mmCIF file of C-alpha atoms in Angstrom:
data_model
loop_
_atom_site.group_PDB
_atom_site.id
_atom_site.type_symbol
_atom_site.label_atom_id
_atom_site.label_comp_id
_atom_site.label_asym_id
_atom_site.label_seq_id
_atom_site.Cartn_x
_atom_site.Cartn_y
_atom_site.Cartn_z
ATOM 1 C CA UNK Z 1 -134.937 75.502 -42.585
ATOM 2 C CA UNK Z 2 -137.011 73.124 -40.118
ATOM 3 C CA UNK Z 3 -139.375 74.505 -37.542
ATOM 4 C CA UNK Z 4 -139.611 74.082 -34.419
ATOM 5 C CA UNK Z 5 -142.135 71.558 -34.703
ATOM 6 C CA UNK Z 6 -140.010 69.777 -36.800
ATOM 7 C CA UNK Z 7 -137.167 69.466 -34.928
ATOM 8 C CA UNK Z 8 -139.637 68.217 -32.117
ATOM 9 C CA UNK Z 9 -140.949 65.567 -34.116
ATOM 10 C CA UNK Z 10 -137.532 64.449 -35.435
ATOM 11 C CA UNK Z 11 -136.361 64.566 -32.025
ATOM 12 C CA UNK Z 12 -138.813 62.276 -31.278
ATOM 13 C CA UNK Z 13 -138.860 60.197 -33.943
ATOM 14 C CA UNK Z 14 -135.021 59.650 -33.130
ATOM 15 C CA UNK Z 15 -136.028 58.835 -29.590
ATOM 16 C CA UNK Z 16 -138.395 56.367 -30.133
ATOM 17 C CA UNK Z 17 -135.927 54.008 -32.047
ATOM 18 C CA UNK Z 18 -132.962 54.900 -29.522
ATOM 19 C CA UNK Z 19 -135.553 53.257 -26.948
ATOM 20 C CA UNK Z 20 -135.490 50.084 -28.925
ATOM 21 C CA UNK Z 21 -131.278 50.043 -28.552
ATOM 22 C CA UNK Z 22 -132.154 48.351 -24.929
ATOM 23 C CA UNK Z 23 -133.671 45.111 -26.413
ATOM 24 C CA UNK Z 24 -130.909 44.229 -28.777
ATOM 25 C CA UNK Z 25 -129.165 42.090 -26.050
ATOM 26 C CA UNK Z 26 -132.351 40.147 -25.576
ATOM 27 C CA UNK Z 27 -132.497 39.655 -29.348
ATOM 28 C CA UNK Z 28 -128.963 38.634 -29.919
ATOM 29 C CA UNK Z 29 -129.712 35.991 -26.575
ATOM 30 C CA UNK Z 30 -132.236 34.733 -28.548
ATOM 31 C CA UNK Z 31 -130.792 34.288 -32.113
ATOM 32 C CA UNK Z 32 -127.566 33.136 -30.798
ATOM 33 C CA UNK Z 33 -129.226 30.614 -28.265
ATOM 34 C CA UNK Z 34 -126.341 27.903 -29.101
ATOM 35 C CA UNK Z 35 -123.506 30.188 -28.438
ATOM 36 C CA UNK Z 36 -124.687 30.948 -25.022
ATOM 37 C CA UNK Z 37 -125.048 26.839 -24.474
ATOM 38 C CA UNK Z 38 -121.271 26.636 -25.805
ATOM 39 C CA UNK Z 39 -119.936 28.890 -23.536
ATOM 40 C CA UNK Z 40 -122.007 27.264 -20.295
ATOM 41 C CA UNK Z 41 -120.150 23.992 -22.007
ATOM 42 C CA UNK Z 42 -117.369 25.240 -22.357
ATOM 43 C CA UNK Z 43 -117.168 26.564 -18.492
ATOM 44 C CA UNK Z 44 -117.632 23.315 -17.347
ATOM 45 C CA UNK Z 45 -115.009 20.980 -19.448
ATOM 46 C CA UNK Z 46 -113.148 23.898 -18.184
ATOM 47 C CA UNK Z 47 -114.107 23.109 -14.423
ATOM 48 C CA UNK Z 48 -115.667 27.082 -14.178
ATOM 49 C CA UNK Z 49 -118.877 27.717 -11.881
ATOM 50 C CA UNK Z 50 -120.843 30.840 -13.167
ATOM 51 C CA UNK Z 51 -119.058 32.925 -11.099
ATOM 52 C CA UNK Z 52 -115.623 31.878 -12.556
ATOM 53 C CA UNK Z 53 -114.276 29.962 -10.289
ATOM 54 C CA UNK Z 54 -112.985 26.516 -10.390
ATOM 55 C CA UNK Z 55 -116.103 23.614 -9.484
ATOM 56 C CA UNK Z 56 -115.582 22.675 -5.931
ATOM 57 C CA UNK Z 57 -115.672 19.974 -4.311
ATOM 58 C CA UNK Z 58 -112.784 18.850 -6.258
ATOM 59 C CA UNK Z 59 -112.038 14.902 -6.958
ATOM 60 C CA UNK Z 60 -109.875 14.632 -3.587
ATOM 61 C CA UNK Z 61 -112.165 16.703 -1.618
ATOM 62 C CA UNK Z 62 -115.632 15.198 -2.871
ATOM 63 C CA UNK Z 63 -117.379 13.182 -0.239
ATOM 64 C CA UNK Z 64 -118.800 10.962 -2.818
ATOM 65 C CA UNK Z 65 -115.401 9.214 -2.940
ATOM 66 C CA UNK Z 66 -115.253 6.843 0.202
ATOM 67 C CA UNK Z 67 -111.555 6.145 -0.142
ATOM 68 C CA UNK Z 68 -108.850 9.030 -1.440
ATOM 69 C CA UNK Z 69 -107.567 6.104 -3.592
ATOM 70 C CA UNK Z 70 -111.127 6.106 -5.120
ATOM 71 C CA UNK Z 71 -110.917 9.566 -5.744
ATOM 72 C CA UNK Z 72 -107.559 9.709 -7.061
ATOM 73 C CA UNK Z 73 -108.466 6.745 -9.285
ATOM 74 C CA UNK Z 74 -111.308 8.645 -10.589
ATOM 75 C CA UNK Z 75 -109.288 12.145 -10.999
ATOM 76 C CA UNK Z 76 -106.405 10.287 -12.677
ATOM 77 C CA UNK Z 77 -109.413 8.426 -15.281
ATOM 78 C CA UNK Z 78 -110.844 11.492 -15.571
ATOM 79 C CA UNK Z 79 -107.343 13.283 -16.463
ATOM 80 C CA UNK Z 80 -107.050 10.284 -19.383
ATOM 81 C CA UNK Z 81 -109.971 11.752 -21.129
ATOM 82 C CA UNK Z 82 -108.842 15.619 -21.426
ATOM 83 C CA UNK Z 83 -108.228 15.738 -24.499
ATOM 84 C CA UNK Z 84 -111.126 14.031 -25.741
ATOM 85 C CA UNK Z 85 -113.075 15.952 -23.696
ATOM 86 C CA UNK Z 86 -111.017 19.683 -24.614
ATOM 87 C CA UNK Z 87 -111.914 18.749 -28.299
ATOM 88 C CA UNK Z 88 -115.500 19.523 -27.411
ATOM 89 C CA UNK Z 89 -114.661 23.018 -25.788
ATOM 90 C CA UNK Z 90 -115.880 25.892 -28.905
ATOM 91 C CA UNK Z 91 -114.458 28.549 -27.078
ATOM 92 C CA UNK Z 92 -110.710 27.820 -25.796
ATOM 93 C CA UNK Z 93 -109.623 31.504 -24.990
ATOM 94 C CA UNK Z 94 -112.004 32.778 -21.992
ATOM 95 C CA UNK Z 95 -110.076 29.952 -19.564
ATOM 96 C CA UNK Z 96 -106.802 28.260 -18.674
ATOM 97 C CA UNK Z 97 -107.317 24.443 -18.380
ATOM 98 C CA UNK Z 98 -108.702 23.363 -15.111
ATOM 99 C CA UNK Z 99 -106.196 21.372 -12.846
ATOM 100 C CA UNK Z 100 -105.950 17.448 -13.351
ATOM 101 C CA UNK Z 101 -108.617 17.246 -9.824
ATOM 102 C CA UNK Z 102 -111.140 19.880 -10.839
ATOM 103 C CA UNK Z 103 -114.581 18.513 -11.937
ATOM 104 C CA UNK Z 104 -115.465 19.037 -15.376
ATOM 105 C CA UNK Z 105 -118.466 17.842 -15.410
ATOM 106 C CA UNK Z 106 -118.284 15.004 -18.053
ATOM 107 C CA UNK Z 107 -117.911 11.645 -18.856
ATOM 108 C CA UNK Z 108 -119.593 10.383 -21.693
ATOM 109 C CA UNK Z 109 -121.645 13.081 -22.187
ATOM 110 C CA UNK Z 110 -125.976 12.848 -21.395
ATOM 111 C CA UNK Z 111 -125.732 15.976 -18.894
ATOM 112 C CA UNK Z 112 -124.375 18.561 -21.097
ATOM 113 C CA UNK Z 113 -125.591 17.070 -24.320
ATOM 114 C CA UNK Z 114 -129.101 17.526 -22.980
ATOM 115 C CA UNK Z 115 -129.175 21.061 -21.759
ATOM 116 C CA UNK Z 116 -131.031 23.780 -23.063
ATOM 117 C CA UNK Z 117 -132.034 27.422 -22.873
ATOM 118 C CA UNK Z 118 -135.062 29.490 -22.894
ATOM 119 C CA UNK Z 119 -134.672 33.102 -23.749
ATOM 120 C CA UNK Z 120 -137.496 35.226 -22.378
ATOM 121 C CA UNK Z 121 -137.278 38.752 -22.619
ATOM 122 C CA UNK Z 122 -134.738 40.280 -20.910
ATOM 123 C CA UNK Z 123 -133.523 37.019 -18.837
ATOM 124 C CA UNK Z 124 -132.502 33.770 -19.859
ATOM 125 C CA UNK Z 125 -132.240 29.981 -18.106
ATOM 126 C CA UNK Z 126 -130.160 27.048 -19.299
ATOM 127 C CA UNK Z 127 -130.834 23.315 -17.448
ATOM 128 C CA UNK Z 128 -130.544 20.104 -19.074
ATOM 129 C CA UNK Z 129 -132.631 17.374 -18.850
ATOM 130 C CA UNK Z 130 -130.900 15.239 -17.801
ATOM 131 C CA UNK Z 131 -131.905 12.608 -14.950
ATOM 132 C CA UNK Z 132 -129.204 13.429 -12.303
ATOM 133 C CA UNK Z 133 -129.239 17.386 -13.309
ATOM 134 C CA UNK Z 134 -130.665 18.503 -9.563
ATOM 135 C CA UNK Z 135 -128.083 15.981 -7.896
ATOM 136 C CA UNK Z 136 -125.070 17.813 -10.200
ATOM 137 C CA UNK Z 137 -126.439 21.172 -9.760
ATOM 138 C CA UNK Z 138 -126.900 20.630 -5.818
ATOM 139 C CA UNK Z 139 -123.548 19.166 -5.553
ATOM 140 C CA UNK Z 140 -121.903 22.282 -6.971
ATOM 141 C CA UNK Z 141 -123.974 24.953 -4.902
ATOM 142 C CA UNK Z 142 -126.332 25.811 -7.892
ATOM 143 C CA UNK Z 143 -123.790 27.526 -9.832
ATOM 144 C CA UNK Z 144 -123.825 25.127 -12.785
ATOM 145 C CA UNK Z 145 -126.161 26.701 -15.327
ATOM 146 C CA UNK Z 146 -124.913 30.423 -16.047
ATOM 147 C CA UNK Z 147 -122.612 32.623 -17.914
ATOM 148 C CA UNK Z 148 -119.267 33.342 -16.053
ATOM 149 C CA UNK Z 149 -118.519 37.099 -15.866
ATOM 150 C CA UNK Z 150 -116.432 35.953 -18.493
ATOM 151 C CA UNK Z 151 -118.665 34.735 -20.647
ATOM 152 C CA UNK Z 152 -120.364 37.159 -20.416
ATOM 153 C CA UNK Z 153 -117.768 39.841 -21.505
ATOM 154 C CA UNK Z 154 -116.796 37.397 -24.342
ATOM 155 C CA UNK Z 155 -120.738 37.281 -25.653
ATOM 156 C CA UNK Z 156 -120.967 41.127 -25.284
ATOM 157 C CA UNK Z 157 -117.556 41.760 -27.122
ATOM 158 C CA UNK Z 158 -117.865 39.510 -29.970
ATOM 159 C CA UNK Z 159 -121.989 39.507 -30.601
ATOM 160 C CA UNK Z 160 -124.422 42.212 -28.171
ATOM 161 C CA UNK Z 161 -121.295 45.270 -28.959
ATOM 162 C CA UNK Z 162 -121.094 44.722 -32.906
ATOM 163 C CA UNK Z 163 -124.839 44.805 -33.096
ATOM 164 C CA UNK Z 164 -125.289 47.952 -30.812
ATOM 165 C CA UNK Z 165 -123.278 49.393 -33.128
ATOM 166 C CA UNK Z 166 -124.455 48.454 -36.229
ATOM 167 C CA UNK Z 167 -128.504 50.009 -34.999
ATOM 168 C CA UNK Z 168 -126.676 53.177 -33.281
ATOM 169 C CA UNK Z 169 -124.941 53.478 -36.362
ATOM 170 C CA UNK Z 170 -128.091 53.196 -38.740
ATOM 171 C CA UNK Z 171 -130.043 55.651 -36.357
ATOM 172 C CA UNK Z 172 -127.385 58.209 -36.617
ATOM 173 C CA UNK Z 173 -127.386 58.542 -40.596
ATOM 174 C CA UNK Z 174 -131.275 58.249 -40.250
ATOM 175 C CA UNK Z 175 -131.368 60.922 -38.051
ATOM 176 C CA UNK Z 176 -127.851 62.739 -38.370
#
């Protein structure tokens, strides 16, 4: 039979590495870096903001454009690459494909093959370095770099849930 003691310490014990459950998102952030990258890719060949939503301004709406024949020449170039540009996306299932004039934020492909992420703790930042990044990021009201709620359910399902469980798991036969 275990004293009181005992039971204190084990209590304890058990405690200590349940406290250590709350950094195994940051951990699977950091070992699975690329994924996170992939689906930030993936939002945008899929014209998605981090919040979601479609990329606005849109080809026809996008003051850039100084005709609506200029933009619908660039939309319907644009819309001639899909499929080249779909064969990139890693993770086809979070979104629908983006209408034919929603920005996907590609064309031959410096922007997003240059970004990046640093994982720091419990936060995270993507960019790329890329020599028009600030324009790109201004033009879409900052919401380039990010994980889509989403995303974010998709990275939690499939990598931050299975390893929660695997630690919660070990600490309950440790401790039973």
């Amino acid at each position: 039979m275990i004293s009181i003691r005992g039971m204190i310490d084990r209590f304890e014990a058990f405690r200590k590495e349940c406290a250590g459950i709350y950094d195994i998102a940051s951990k699977v952030a950091a070992d699975n870096q690329d994924t996170l990258l992939s689906l930030n890719r993936d939002q945008m060949l899929l014209g998605r903001n981090t919040d979601g939503d479609l990329l606005s301004p849109d080809y026809l709406s996008d003051p850039h454009f100084k005709t609506p024949e200029a933009a619908k020449a660039y939309a319907d170039m644009k819309s001639k690459l899909e499929s080249q540009h779909n064969a990139r996306i890693q993770n086809p299932s979070i979104y629908p494909n983006k209408p034919k004039n929603t920005p996907n934020l590609i064309v031959t492909g410096p922007f997003q093959g240059n970004m990046f992420i640093n994982v720091s703790g419990r936060t995270y930042n993507i960019s790329s370095t890329y020599i028009d990044t600030p324009d790109i990021s201004h033009k879409y009201n900052d919401k380039v770099f990010g994980i889509s709620p989403e995303s974010k359910v998709f990275f939690f399902n499939n990598y931050i849930a299975p390893e929660f469980a695997r630690r919660l798991s070990g600490i309950i036969q440790k401790y039973g």
